[in-house]
mmCIF file of C-alpha atoms in Angstrom:
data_model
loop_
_atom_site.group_PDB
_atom_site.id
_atom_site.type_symbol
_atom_site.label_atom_id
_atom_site.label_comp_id
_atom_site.label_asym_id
_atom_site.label_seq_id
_atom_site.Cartn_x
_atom_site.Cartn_y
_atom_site.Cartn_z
ATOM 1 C CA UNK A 1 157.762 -163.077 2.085
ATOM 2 C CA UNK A 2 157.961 -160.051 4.229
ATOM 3 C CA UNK A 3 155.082 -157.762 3.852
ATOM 4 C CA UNK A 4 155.050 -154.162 4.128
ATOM 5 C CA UNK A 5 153.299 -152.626 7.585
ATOM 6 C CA UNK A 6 150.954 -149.871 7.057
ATOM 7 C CA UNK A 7 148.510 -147.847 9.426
ATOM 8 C CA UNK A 8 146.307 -145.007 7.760
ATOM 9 C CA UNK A 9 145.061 -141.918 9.405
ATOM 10 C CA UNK A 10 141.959 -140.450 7.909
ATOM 11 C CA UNK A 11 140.718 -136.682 8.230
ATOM 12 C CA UNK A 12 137.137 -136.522 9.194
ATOM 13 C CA UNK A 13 136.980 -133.115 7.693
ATOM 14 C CA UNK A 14 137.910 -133.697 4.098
ATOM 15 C CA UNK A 15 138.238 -137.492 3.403
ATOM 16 C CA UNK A 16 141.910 -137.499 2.845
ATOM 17 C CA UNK A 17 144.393 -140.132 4.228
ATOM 18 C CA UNK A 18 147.888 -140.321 5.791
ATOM 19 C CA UNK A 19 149.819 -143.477 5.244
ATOM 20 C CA UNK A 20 152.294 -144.754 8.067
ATOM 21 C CA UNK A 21 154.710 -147.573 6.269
ATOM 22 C CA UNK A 22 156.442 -149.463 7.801
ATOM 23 C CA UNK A 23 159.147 -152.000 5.160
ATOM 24 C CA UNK A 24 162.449 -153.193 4.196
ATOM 25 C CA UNK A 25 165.057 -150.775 2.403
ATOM 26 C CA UNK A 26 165.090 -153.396 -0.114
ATOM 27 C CA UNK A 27 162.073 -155.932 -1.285
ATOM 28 C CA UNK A 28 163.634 -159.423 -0.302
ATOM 29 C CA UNK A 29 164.825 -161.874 -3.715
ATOM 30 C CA UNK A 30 162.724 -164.833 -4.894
ATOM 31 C CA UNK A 31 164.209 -167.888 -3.702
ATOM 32 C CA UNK A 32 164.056 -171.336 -5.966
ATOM 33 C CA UNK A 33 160.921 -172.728 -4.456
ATOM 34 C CA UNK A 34 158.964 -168.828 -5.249
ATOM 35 C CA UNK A 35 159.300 -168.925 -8.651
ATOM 36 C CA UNK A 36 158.670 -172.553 -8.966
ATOM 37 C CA UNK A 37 155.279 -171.605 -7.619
ATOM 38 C CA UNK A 38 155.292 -168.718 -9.874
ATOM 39 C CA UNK A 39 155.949 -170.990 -13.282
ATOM 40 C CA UNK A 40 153.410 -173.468 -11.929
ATOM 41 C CA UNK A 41 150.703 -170.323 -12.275
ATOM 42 C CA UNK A 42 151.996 -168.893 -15.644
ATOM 43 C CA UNK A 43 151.244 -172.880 -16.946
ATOM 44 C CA UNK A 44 148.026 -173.121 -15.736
ATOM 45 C CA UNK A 45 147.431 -169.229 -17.127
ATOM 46 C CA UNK A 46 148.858 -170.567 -20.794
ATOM 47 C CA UNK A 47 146.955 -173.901 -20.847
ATOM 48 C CA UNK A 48 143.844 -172.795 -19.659
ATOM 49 C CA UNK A 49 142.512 -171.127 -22.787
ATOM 50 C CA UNK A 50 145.478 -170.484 -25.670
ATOM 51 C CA UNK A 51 143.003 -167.937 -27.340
ATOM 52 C CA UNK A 52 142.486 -165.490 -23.932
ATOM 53 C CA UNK A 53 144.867 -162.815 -23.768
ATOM 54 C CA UNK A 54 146.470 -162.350 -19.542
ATOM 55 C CA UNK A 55 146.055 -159.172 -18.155
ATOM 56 C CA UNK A 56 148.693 -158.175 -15.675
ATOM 57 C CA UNK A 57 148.705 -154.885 -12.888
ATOM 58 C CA UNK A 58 151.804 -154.026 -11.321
ATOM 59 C CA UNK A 59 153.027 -151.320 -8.904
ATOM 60 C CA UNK A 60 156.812 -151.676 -9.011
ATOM 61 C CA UNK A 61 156.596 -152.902 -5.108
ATOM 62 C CA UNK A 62 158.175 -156.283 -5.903
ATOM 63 C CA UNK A 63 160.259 -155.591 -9.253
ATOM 64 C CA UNK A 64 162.057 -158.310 -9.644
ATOM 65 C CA UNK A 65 158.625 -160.528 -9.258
ATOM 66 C CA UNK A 66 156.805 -158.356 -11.650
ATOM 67 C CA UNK A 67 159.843 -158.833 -14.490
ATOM 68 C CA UNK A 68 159.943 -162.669 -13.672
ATOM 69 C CA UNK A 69 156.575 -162.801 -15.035
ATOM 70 C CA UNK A 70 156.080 -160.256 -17.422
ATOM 71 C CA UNK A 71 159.015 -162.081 -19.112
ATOM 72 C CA UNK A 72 157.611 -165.458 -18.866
ATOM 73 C CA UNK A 73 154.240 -163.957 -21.032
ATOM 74 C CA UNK A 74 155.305 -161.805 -23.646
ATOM 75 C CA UNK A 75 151.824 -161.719 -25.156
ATOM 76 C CA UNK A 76 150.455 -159.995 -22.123
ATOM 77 C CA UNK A 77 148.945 -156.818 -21.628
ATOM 78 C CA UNK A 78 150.650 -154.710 -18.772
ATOM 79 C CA UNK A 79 149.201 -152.162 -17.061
ATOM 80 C CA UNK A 80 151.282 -150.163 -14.457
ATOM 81 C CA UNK A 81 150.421 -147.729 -11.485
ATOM 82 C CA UNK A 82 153.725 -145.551 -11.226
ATOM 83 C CA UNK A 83 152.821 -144.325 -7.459
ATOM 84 C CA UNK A 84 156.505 -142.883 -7.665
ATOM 85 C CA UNK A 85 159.512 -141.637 -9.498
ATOM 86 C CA UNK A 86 162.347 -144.849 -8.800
ATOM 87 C CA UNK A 87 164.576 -146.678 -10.483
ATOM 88 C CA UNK A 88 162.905 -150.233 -10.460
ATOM 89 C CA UNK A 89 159.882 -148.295 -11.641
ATOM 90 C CA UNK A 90 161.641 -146.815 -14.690
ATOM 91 C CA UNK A 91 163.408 -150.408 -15.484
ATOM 92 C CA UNK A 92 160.027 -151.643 -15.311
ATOM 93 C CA UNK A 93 157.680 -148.986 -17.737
ATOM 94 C CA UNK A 94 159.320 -150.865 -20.421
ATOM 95 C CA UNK A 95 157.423 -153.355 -20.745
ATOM 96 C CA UNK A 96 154.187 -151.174 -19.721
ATOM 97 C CA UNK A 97 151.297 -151.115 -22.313
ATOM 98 C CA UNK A 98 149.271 -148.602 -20.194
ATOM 99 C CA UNK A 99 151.628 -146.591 -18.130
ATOM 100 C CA UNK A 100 149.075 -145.286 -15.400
ATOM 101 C CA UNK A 101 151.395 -142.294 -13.498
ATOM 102 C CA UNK A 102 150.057 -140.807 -10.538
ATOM 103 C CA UNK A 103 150.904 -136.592 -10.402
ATOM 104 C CA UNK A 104 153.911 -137.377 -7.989
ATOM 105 C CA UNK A 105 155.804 -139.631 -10.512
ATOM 106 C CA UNK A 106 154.947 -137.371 -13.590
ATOM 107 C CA UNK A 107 156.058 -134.179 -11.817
ATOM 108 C CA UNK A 108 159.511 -135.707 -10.610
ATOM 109 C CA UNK A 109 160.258 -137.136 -14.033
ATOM 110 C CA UNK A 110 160.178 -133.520 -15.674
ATOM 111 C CA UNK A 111 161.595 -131.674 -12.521
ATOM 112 C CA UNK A 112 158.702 -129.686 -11.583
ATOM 113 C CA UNK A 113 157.139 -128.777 -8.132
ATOM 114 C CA UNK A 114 153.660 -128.327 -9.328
ATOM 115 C CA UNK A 115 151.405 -128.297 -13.104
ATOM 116 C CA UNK A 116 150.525 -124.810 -13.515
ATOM 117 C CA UNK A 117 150.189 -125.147 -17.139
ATOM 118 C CA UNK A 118 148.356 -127.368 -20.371
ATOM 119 C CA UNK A 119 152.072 -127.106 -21.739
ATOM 120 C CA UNK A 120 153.843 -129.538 -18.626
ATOM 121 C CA UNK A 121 151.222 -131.745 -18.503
ATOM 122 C CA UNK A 122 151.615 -132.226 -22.122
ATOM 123 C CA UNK A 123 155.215 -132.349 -21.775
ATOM 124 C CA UNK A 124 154.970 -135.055 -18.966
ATOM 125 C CA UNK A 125 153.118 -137.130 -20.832
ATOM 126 C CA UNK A 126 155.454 -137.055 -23.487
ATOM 127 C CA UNK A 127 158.337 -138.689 -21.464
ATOM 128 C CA UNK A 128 156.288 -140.999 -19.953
ATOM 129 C CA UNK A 129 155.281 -142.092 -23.519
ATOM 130 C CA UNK A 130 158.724 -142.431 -23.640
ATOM 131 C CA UNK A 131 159.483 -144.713 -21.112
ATOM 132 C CA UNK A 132 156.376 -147.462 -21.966
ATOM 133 C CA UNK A 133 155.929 -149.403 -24.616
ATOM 134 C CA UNK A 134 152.213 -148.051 -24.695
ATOM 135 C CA UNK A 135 150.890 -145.047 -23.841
ATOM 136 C CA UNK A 136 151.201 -142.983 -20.875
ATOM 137 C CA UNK A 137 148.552 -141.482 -18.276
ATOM 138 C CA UNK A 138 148.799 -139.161 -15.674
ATOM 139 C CA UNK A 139 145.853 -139.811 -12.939
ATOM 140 C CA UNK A 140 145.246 -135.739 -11.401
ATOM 141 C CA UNK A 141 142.891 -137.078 -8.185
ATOM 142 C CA UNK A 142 139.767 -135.476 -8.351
ATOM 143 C CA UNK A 143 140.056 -133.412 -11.557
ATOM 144 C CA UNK A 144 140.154 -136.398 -13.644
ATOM 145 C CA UNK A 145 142.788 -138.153 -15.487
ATOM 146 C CA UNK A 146 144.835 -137.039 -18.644
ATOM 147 C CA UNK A 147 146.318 -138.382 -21.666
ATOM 148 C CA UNK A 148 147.269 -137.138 -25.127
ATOM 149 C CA UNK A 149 145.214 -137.973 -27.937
ATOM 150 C CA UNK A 150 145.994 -137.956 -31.411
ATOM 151 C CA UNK A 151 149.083 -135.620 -30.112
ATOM 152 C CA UNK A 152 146.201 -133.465 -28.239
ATOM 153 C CA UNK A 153 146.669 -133.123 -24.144
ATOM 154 C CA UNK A 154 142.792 -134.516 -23.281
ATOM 155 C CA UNK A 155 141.600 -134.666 -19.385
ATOM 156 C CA UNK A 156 139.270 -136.579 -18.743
ATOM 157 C CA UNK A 157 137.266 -135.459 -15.733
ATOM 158 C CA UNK A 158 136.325 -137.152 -12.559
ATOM 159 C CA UNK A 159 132.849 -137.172 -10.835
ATOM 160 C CA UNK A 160 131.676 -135.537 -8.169
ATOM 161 C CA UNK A 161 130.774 -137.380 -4.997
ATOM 162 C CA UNK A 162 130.523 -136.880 -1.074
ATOM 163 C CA UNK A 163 134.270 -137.606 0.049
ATOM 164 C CA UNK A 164 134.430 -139.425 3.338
ATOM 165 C CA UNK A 165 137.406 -141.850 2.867
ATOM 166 C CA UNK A 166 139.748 -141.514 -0.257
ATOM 167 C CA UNK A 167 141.538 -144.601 0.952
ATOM 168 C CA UNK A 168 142.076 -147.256 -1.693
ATOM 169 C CA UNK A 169 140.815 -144.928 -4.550
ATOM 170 C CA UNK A 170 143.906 -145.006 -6.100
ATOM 171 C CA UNK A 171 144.024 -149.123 -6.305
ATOM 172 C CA UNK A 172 139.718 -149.310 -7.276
ATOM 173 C CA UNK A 173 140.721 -147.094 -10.233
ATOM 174 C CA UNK A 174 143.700 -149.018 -11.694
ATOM 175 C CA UNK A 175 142.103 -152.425 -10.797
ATOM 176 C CA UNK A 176 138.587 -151.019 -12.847
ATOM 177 C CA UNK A 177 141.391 -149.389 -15.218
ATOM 178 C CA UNK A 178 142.936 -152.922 -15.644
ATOM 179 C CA UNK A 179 139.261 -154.882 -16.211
ATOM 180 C CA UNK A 180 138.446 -152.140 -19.019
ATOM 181 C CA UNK A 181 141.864 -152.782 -20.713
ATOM 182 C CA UNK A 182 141.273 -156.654 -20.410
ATOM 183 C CA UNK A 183 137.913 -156.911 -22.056
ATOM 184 C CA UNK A 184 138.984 -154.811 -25.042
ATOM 185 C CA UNK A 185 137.059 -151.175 -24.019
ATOM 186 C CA UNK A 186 137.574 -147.798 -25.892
ATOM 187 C CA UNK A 187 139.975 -145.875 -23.888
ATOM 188 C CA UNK A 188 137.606 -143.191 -23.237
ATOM 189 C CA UNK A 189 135.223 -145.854 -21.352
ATOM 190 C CA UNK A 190 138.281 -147.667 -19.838
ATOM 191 C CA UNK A 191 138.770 -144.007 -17.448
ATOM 192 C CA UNK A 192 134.910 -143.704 -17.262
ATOM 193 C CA UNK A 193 134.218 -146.677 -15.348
ATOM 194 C CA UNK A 194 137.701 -146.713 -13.781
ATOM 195 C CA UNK A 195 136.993 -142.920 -12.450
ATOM 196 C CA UNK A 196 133.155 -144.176 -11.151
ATOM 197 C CA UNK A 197 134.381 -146.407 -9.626
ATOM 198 C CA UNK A 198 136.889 -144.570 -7.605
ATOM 199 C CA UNK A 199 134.169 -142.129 -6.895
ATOM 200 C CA UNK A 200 131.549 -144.628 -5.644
ATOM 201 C CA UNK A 201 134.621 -146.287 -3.045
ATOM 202 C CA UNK A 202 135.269 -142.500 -1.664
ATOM 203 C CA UNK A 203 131.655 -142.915 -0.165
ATOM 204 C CA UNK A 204 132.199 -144.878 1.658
ATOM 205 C CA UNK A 205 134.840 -145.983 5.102
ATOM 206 C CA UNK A 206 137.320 -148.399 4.505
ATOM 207 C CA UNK A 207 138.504 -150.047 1.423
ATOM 208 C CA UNK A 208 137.404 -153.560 1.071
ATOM 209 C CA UNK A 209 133.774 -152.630 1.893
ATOM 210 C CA UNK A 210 133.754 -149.951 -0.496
ATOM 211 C CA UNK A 211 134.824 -151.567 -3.412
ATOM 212 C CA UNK A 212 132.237 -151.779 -5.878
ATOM 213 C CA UNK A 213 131.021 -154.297 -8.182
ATOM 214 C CA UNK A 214 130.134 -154.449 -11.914
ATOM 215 C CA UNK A 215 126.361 -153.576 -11.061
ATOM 216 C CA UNK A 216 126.961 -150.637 -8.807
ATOM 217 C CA UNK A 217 129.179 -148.947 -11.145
ATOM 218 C CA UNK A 218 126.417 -149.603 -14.372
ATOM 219 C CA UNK A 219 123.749 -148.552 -12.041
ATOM 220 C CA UNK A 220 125.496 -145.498 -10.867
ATOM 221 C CA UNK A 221 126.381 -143.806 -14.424
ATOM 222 C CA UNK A 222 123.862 -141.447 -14.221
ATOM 223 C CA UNK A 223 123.701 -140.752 -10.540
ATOM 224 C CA UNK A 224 127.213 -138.973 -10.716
ATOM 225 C CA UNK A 225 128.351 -135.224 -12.353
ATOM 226 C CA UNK A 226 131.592 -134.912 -14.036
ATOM 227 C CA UNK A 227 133.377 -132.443 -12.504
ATOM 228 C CA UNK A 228 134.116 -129.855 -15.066
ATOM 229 C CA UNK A 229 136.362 -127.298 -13.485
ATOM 230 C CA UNK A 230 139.953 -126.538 -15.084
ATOM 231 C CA UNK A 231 143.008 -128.647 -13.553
ATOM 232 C CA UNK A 232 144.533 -125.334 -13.279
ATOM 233 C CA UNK A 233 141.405 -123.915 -11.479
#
C-alpha cells in the first residue's frame, strides 16, 4: 500500500511544526490477499487469550481498514484521534468508545472559528458525544484536554515543559491515552499520564527518540507543573 509523504518544518523559536503531505485524493481499497492477512491477525488476537480484552487506535487515515476490523471484534475497545472534521471520520465515531477530537474537528462540527467561551466547548462536546458510542474529548494543546463530567464541562490541564519540538505530541498522547484505556485506568489518570507524556516528547527533537517509556513518565510525575491558566486566557 501507498503511503502518505510527509516533510516537517520546525520553528526554532517556539517548538511548533509545519507539516508538508504529500498523498492520494483517495486511500487505495484492500485487495483479497490484505484482508486475508488482516483475518489471519484478528485469529491470532482471539485465540491468544479469550479472557484479554483488544485495544484498538485509529485515525480515520485508512477507513475502510479500520471498519474491516473493528467489525471483525465487536468486543473491542476503540479509541479514536479525530485530527479532522470528514466524512469517513464521522462514519467511523460510531463505533468509537473514546472519541479523542483534536480543537480543529470539534470547532468545524459546531461551525465555529474559535472557543471563546465554557458554553461551546460544552456544546462541542455534546455532539461529539453524539456521534461515539462512548464519550467524547476535545484535546486543547497545551491548556490541557476537556471532557464533560457528570454533565459538568471539566479541563484537565497540561504541564508545563521547555518546548523545543511539538512534533509527534499529538500521536505520544493518544498512544499513552490508548495504554491507560487498555489496562482499565480512571479517566482522570488515563489524561494524566497521556498529557506527561506528551510533555516529556516536546523536550526533546524528533519523534521516535522522544518517545518515552513507562519509567520516564512514573519518574517524571513530580518533576512537571500543571499549567493552570484559563483556556480562554
Amino acid at each position: 500500500m501507498i503511503t502518505p509523504l510527509a516533510s516537517v518544518l520546525v520553528n526554532q523559536l517556539n517548538g511548533s511544526r509545519t507539516i508538508i503531505t504529500r498523498k492520494s485524493a483517495l486511500p487505495p481499497r484492500m485487495t483479497f490477499e490484505e484482508k486475508h492477512k488482516i483475518d489471519e491477525l484478528i485469529n491470532k488476537l482471539t485465540q491468544k487469550d479469550k479472557g484479554e480484552v483488544v485495544t484498538i487506535l485509529i485515525d480515520g487515515h485508512e477507513p475502510e481498514l479500520s471498519e474491516y476490523i473493528i467489525q471483525r471484534l465487536p468486543q473491542a475497545r476503540v479509541v479514536m484521534d479525530a485530527g479532522s472534521l470528514r466524512e469517513s471520520n464521522l462514519n467511523l465515531a460510531k463505533y468509537t468508545d473514546y472519541l479523542v477530537a483534536s480543537e480543529n474537528f470539534s470547532r468545524d462540527l459546531i461551525e465555529i472559528d474559535k472557543f471563546t467561551t465554557d458554553s461551546q466547548l460544552k456544546s462541542a462536546l455534546t455532539e461529539l458525544n453524539k456521534l461515539a458510542r462512548g464519550q467524547a474529548f476535545i484535546t486543547l494543546g497545551e491548556k490541557g484536554c476537556a471532557y464533560l463530567q457528570n454533565g459538568m464541562l471539566t479541563i484537565s490541564p497540561a504541564f508545563v515543559c521547555n518546548v523545543i519540538d511539538t512534533t509527534g505530541a499529538g500521536d505520544i498522547f493518544h498512544g499513552a491515552f490508548t495504554y491507560g484505556v487498555h489496562y482499565n485506568w480512571h479517566i482522570e489518570n488515563i489524561i494524566l499520564f497521556a498529557s506527561l507524556s506528551a510533555a516529556i516528547s516536546i523536550e526533546k527533537k524528533g519523534v521516535r527518540e522522544s518517545m518515552p517509556d513507562l519509567a520516564d513518565v512514573h519518574n517524571a510525575v513530580n518533576k512537571y507543573e500543571r499549567n493552570l491558566k484559563n483556556y480562554f486566557d
